[in-house]
Coordinates of C-alpha atoms in Angstrom, one line a residue:
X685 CA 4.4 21.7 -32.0
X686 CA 1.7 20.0 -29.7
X687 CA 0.3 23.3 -28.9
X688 CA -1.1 24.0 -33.0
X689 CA -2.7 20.2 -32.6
X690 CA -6.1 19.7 -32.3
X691 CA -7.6 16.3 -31.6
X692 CA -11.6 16.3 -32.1
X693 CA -14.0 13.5 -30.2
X694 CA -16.3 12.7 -32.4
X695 CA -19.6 10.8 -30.3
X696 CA -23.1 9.6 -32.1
X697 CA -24.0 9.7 -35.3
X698 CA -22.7 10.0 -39.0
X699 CA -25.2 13.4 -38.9
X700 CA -22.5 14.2 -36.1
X701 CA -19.5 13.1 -37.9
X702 CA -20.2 15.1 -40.6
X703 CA -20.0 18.7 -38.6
X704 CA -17.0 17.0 -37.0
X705 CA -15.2 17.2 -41.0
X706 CA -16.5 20.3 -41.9
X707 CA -15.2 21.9 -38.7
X708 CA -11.7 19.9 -39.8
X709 CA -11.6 21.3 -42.6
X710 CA -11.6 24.9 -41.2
X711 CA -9.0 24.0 -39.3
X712 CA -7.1 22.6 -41.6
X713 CA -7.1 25.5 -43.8
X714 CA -6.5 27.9 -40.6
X715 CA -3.0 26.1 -40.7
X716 CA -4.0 23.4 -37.4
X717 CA -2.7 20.3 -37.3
X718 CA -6.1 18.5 -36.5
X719 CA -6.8 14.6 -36.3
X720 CA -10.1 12.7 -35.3
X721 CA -10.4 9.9 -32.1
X722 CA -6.4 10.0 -31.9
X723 CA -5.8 7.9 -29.0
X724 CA -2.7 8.6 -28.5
X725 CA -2.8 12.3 -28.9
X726 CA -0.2 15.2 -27.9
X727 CA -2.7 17.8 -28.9
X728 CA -3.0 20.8 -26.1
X729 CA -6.7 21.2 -27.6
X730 CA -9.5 18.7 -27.8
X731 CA -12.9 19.3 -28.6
X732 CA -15.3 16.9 -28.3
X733 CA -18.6 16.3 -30.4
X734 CA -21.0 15.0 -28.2
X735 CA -24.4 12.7 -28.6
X736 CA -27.8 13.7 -26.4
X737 CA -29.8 11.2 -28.3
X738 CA -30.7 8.4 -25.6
X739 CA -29.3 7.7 -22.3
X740 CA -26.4 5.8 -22.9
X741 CA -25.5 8.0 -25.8
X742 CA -25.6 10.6 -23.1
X743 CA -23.9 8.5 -20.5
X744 CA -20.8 8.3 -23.4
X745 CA -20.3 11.6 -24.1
X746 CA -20.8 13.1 -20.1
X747 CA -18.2 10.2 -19.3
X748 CA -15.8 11.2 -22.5
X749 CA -15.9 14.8 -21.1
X750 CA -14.8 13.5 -17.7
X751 CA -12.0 12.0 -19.2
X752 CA -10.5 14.8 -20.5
X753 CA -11.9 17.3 -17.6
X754 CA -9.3 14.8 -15.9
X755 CA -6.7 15.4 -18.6
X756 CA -6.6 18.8 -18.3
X757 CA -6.9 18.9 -14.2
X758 CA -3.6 16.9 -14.5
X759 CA -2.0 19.4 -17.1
X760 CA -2.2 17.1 -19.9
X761 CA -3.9 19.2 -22.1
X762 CA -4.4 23.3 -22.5
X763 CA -8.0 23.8 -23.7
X764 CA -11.3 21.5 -24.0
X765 CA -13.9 22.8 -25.8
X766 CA -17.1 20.8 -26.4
X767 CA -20.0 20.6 -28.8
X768 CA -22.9 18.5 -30.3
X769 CA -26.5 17.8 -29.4
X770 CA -25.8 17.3 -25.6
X771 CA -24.0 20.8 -25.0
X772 CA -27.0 22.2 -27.2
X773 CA -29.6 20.7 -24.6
X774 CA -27.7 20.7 -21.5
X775 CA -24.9 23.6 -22.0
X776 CA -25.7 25.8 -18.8
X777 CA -26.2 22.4 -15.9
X778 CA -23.1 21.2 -17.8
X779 CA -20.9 24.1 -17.4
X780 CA -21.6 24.6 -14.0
X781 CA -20.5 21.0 -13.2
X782 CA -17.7 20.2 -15.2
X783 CA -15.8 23.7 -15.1
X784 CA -12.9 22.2 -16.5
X785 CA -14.2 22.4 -19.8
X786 CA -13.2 26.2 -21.3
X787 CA -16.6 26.7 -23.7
X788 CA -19.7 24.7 -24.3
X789 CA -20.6 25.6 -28.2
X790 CA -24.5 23.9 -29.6
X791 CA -24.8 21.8 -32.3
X792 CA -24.8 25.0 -35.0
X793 CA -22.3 26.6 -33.3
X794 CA -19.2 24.7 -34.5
X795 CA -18.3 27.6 -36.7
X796 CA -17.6 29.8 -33.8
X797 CA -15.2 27.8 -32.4
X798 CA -12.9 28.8 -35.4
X799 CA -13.0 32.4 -33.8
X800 CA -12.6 30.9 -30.1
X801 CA -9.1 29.8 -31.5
X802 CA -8.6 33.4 -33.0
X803 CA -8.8 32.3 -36.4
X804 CA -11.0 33.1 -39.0
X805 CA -13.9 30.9 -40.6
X806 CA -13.0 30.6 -44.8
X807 CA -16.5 30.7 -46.4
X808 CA -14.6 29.2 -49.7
X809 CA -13.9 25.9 -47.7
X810 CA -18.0 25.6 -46.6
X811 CA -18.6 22.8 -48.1
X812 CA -15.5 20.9 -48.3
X813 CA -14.6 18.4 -45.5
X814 CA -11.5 16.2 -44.1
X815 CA -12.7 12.9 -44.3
X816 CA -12.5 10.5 -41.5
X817 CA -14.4 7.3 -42.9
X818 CA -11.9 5.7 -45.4
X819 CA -11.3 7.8 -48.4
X820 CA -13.7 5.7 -50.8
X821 CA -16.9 6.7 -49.2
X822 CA -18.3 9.3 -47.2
X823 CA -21.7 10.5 -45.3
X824 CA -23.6 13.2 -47.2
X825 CA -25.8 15.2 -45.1
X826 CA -29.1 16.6 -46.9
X827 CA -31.0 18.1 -44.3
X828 CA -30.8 19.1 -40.7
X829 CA -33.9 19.0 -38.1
X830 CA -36.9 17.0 -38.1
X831 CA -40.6 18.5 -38.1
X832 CA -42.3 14.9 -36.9
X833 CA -43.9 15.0 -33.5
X834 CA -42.8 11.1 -32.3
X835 CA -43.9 10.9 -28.9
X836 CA -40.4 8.9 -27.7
X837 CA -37.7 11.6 -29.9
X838 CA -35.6 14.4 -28.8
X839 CA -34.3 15.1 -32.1
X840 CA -36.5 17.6 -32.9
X841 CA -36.0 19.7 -29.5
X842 CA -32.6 19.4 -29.8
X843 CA -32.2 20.2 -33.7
X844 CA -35.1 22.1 -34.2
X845 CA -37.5 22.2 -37.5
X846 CA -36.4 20.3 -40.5
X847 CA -34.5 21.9 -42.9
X848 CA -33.2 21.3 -46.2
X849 CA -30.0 22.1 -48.0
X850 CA -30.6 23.4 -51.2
X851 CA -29.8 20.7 -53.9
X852 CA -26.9 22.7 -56.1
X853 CA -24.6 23.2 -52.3
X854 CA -25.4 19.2 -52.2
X855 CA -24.4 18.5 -55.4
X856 CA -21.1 20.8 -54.9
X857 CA -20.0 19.0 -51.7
X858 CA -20.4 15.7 -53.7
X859 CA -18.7 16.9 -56.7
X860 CA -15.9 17.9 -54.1
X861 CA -15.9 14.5 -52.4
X862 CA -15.8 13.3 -55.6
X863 CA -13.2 15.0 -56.7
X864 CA -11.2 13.7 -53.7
X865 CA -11.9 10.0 -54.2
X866 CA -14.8 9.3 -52.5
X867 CA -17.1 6.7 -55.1
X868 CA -19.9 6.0 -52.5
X869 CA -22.7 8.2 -50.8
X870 CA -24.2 7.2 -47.9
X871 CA -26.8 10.2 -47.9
X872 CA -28.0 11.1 -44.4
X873 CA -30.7 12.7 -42.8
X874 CA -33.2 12.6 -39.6
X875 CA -36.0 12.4 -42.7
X876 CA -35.2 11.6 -46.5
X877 CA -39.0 11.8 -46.9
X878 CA -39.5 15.3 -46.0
X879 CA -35.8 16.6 -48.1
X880 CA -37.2 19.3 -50.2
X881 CA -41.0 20.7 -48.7
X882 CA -39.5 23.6 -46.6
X883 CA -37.5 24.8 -49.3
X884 CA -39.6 23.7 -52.1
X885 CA -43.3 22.7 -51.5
X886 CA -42.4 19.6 -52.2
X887 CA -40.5 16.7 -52.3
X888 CA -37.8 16.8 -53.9
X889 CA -35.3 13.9 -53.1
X890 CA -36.1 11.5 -56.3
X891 CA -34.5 15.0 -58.6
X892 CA -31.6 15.3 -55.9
X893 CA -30.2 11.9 -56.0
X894 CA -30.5 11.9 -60.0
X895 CA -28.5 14.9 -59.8
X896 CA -26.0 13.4 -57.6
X897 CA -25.9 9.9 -60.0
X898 CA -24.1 12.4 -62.8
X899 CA -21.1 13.5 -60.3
X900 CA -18.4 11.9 -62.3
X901 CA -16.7 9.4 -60.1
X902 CA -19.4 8.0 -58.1
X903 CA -20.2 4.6 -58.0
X904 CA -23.0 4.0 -55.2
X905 CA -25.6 6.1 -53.8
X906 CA -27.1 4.8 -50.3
X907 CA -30.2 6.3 -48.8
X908 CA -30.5 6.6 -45.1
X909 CA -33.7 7.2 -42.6
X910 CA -36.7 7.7 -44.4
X911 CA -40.0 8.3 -42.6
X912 CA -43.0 5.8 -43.5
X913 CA -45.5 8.8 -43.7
X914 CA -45.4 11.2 -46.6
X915 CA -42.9 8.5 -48.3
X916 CA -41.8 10.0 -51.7
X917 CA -42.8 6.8 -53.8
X918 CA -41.3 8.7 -56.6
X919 CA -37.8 7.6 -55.3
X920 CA -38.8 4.2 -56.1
X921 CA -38.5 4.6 -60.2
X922 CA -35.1 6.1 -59.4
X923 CA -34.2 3.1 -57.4
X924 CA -35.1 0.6 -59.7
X925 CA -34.0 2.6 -62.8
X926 CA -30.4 4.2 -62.3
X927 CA -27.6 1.6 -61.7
X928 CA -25.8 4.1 -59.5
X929 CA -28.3 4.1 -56.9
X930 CA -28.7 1.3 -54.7
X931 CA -31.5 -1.4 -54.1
X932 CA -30.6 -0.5 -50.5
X933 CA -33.1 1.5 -48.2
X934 CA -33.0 2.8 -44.3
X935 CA -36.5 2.8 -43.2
X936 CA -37.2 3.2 -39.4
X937 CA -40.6 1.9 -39.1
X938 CA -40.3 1.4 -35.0
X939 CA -43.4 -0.8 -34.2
X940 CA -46.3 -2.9 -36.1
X941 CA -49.0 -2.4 -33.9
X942 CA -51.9 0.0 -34.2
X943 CA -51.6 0.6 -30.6
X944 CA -48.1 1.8 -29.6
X945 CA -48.6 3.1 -33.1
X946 CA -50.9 5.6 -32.1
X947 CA -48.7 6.3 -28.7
X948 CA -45.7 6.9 -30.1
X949 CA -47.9 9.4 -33.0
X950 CA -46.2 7.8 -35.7
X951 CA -49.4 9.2 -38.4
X952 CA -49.5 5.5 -39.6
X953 CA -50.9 2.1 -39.1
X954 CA -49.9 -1.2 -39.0
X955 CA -52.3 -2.2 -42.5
X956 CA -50.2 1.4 -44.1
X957 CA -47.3 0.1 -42.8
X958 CA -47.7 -3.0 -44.9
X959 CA -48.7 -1.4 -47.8
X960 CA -46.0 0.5 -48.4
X961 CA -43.5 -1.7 -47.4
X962 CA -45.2 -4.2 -49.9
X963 CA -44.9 -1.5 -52.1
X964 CA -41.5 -0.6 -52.2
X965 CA -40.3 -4.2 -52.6
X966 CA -42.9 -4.6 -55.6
X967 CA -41.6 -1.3 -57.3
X968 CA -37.6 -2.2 -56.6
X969 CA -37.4 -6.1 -57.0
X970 CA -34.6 -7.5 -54.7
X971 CA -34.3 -4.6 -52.7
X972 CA -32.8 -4.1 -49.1
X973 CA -35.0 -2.6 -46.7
X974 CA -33.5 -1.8 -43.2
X975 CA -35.2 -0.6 -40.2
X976 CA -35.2 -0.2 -36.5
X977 CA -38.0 -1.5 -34.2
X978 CA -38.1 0.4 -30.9
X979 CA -39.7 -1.8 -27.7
X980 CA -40.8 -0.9 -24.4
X981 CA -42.6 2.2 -25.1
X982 CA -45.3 3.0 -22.6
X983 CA -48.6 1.4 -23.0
X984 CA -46.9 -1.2 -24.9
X985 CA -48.5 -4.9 -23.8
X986 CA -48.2 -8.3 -24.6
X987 CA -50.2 -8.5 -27.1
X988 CA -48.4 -5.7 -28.8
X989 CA -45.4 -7.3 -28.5
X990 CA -46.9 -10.5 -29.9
X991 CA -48.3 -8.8 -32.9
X992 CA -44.4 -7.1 -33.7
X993 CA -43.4 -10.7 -33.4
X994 CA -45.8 -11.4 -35.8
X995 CA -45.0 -8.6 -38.3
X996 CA -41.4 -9.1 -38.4
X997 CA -41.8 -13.1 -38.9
X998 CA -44.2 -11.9 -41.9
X999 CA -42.0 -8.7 -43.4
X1000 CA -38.9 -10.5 -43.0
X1001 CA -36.8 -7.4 -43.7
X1002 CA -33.1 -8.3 -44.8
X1003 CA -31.6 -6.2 -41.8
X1004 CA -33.3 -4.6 -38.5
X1005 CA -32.4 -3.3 -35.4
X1006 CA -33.8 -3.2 -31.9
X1007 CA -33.8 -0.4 -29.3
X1008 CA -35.4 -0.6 -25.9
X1009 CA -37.6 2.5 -25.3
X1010 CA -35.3 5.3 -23.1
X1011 CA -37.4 7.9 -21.6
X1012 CA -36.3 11.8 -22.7
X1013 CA -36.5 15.1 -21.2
X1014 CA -39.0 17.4 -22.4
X1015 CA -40.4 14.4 -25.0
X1016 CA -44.3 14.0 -25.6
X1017 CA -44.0 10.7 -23.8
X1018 CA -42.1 11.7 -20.9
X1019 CA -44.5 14.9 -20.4
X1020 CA -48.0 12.4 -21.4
X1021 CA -47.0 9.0 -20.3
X1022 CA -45.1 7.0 -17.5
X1023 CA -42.1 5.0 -17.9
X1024 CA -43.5 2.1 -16.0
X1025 CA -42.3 -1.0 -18.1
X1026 CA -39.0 -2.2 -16.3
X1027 CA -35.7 -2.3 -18.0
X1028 CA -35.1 -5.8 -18.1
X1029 CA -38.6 -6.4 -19.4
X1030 CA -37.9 -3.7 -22.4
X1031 CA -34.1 -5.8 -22.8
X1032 CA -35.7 -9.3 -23.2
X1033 CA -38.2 -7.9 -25.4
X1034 CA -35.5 -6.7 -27.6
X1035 CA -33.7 -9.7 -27.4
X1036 CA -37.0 -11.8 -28.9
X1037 CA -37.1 -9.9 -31.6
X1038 CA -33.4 -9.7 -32.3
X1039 CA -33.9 -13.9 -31.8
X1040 CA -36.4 -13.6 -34.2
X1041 CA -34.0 -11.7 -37.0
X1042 CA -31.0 -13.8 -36.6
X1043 CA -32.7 -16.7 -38.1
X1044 CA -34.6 -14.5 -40.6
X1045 CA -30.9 -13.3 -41.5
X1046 CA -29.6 -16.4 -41.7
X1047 CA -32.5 -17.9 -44.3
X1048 CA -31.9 -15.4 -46.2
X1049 CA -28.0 -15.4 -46.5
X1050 CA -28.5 -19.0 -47.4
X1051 CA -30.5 -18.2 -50.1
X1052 CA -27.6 -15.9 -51.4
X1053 CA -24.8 -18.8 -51.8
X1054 CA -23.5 -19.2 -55.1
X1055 CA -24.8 -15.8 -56.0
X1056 CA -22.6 -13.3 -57.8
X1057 CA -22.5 -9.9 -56.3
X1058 CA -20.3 -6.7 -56.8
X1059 CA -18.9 -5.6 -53.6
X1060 CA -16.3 -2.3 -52.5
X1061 CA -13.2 -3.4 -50.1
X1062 CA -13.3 -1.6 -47.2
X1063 CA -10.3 -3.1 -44.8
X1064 CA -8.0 -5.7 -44.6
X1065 CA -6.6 -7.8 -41.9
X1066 CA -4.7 -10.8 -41.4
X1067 CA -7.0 -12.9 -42.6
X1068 CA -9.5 -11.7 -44.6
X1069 CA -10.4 -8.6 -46.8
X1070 CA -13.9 -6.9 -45.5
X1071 CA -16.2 -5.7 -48.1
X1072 CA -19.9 -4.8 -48.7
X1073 CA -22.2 -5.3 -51.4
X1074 CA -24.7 -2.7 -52.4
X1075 CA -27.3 -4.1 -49.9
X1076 CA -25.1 -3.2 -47.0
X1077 CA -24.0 0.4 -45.1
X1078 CA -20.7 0.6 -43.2
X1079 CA -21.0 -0.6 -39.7
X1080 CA -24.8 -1.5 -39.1
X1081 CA -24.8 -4.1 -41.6
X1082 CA -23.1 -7.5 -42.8
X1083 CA -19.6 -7.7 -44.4
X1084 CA -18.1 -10.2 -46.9
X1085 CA -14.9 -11.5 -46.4
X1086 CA -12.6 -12.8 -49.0
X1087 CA -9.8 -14.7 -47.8
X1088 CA -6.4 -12.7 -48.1
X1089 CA -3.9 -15.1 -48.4
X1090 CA -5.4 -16.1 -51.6
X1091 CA -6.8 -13.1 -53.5
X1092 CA -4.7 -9.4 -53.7
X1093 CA -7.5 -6.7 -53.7
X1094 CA -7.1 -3.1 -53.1
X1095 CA -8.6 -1.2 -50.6
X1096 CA -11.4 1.1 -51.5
X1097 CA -11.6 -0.8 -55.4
X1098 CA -14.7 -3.1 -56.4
X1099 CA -14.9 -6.5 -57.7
X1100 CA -16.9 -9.1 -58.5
X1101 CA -17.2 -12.2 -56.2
X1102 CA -19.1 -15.0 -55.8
X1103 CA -21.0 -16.0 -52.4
X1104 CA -19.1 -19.8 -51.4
X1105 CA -20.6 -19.9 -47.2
X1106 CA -22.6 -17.9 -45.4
X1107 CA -22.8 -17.4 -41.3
X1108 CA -25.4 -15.5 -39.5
X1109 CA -25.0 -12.2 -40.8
X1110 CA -21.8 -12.5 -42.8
X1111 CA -20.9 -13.7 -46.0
X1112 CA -17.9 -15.3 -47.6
X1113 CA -17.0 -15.1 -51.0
X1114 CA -14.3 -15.5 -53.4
X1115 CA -13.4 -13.5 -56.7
X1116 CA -14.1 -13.7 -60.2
X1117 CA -13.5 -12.1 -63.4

C-alpha cells in the first residue's frame, strides 16, 4: 500500500507549515495516506516544502532535495514533487539541475499538485487542515505577502503584495480547529500591522482577534510579527482587556540605530522605536515583547553596533533573537549596497548581543521565582513535563518544566504552577491547586 503514501517535507516557517496541512488535508480527503517529516517512510511520493528565505534556509531545502533526488536515483521512491518559496524563486535553474525531481510547483501552487496526482481539489475542505503541531495548538495564518520595501528581505519578491484573508474564512478555520481540539492560536503573518488595509482601508486586526476570543474552546490567542510602523495601537486595549488574548507580542524591530535604520528603509527611528515600544508596555502592563535584531547589514559600523548594545541593555525585552545580515538576490541592498562586512565579523556581532540577552533573560527569570503562572503541557519525557506560560510561543521561546515523577499532568491540559528555580532561559515549577 506504499504506493497511496505520501510523505510531505515541510522546511522554514509556521507560514510554510500551514500550506503544508491544508495541502494534507486534500489529500486526506482524496483517500492518501499522507504523513509529515516521517523519517522512516515507505511512501513512493514525497513532496517537499521548501524555504528561500536566507542562505542557510536555502542551503536546507537544496540539500533536502538532494536527498531524495538520491532516493529516487536509487529506486527508493516513485515521484518527488517540490514546492515553497525556493521552487517559487528558483523553479526553472532548479529543474534543470536536479532532474530527478518530477515537478517544481510555487508557493500558491500547492493546490495543483492535487490534480498532478489525478485527484481532484474539494473546495468544502478549504479551510480545514491536518494538524502537525500537537493537537492543542495550531498556527493561524491571516495574511499572505508583505507590501514593506526592507532593503535586506526577499519575502516580498518571493510572496508578492500583502494580502489579507477576509476575517469570517479566519474565523471559520478557527472555529474548525476548534472544533478539533486545538485551545491555542498562534496567529501568523509576514505583517499583523497591515492585516486588514487591502481589503478594508484599514486596520482591522484589533476586530479580528475579538472575533476569534468568542470561538468556543479557545483558550490563548498569540500574536506573531508585527511591523513597528503603522502599529495598530488599537490592539493594545484588546490585549490588556480580553483574558483570552495574551500579554505576549512578536515584534521584529531589527536595529536601534538611526543609521542602518535608514539603510535597511525600515520608515522609523530609533526615538519612534522607543516610543512605541514604551508604549505598548505602558498600555499592556507585564507584557512579553519578542523581537529579532538583524546585524551586519551594510554600512553598519561600530558605533552602530555600540548604540544596539545600548538599546537592548536599556529596552530589556523579555525574549530576542539575533540574525547576521545574508545578502539576497534581487533585494534593495544587494542591488544598492555591498556585502563587505565579513562573516565572522557579522557572527561575533551576533554573539555580543545574544551575550548581552542571556543575562537580561536570566534577571528577569529571577525576578519570576515564586510567581504563580498558568501554563499548557506540551510534551513529556523521562524527566520532566515541558510547558509554556502565556508569555512564551512553541519553539523560540523558554519552557517550564515540572518534574514528572512527582506530578501526573496531561498533555495538551493547563494548570497552575508555581515558579520554584529558574536557569537561563528556562523555568521550573511545581503545581498547585
Amino acid at each position: 500500500m506504499s504506493q497511496n503514501k505520501i510523505n510531505i517535507v515541510s522546511l522554514g516557517c509556521s507560514k510554510n507549515l500551514v500550506d503544508t496541512e491544508l495541502l494534507m488535508k486534500q489529500l486526506d480527503a482524496n483517500q492518501f495516506e499522507v504523513s509529515c517529516d516521517e523519517d522512516n517512510s515507505d511512501a513512493r511520493t514525497v513532496i517537499i516544502n521548501t524555504c528561500g528565505f536566507i542562505g542557510d534556509a536555502k542551503e536546507e531545502s537544496i540539500d533536502m532535495i538532494l536527498q531524495f533526488a538520491d532516493a529516487k536515483k536509487e529506486g527508493l521512491i516513485d515521484t518527488l514533487f517540490v514546492m515553497g518559496c525556493l521552487s517559487e524563486r528558483y523553479r526553472d535553474d532548479l529543474a534543470i539541475e536536479i532532474t530527478e525531481v518530477d515537478k517544481f510547483f510555487g508557493k500558491f501552487e500547492w493546490k495543483s499538485i492535487v490534480k498532478e496526482l489525478h485527484k481532484e481539489y474539494k473546495p468544502d475542505f478549504s479551510n480545514m487542515r491536518m494538524i502537525t503541531t500537537p493537537k492543542h495548538f495550531a498556527y493561524l495564518k491571516i495574511s499572505e505577502g508583505c507590501n514593506r520595501g526592507c532593503s535586506y528581505c526577499a519575502i516580498p519578491i518571493i510572496t508578492g503584495k500583502h494580502i489579507s484573508r477576509p476575517v469570517e474564512e479566519i474565523v471559520e478555520e478557527a472555529s474548525n480547529l476548534a472544533a478539533a481540539g486545538v485551545k491555542e492560536f498562534l496567529v501568523i503573518a509576514q505583517d499583523l500591522s497591515y492585516y486588514g488595509h487591502d481589503l478594508y482601508g484599514k486596520s482591522m486586526l484589533a476586530e479580528l482577534v475579538e472575533k476569534l476570543s468568542e470561538v468556543k474552546g479557545l483558550e490563548w490567542i498569540k500574536l506573531h510579527y508585527a511591523y513597528p510602523t503603522q502599529f495598530p495601537y488599537d490592539i493594545l486595549k484588546v490585549m490588556r482587556e480580553n483574558p483570552k488574548v495574551c500579554r505576549y507580542l512578536d515584534i521584529a524591530l531589527q536595529h536601534s540605530s538611526d543609521n542602518v535604520l535608514g539603510l535597511m528603509r525600515r520608515g522609523i527611528n530609533r526615538e519612534q522605536t522607543v516610543e512605541l515600544i514604551n508604549r505598548i508596555r505602558e498600555e499592556v502592563p507585564g507584557i512579553t515583547l519578542r523581537t529579532t535584531m538583524l546585524v551586519g547589514h551594510p554600512g553598519e559600523t561600530e558605533a552602530d553596533m555600540e548604540d544596539l548594545k545600548a538599546f537592548v541593555k536599556e529596552m530589556k525585552f523579555e525574549r530576542l533573537g539575533v540574525f547576521p545580515y545574508s545578502n539576497e538576490d534581487d533585494t534593495y541592498a544587494a542591488i544598492n549596497y555591498t556585502d563587505d562586512i565579513p562573516q565572522e565579523v557579522k557572527e561575533a556581532r551576533k554573539d555580543e548581543i545574544m551575550e548581552l540577552q542571556q543575562e537580561i533573560s536570566r534577571q528577569s527569570n529571577q525576578a519570576r521565582i515564586g510567581e504563580r503562572m498558568r501554563v499548557i503541557i506540551d510534551r513529556k519525557d523521562e524527566d520532566f513535563y515541558f510547558g509554556r506560560t502565556e508569555f512564551d510561543s512553541y519553539e523560540v521561546d523558554p519552557e517550564v518544566l515540572i518534574s514528572s515523577e512527582n506530578f501526573n499532568l496531561k498533555i495538551g491540559e493547563m494548570y497552575d504552577v508555581e515558579v520554584t528555580d529558574v536557569e537561563d532561559y528556562d523555568l521550573f515549577a511545581i503545581v498547585v491547586e
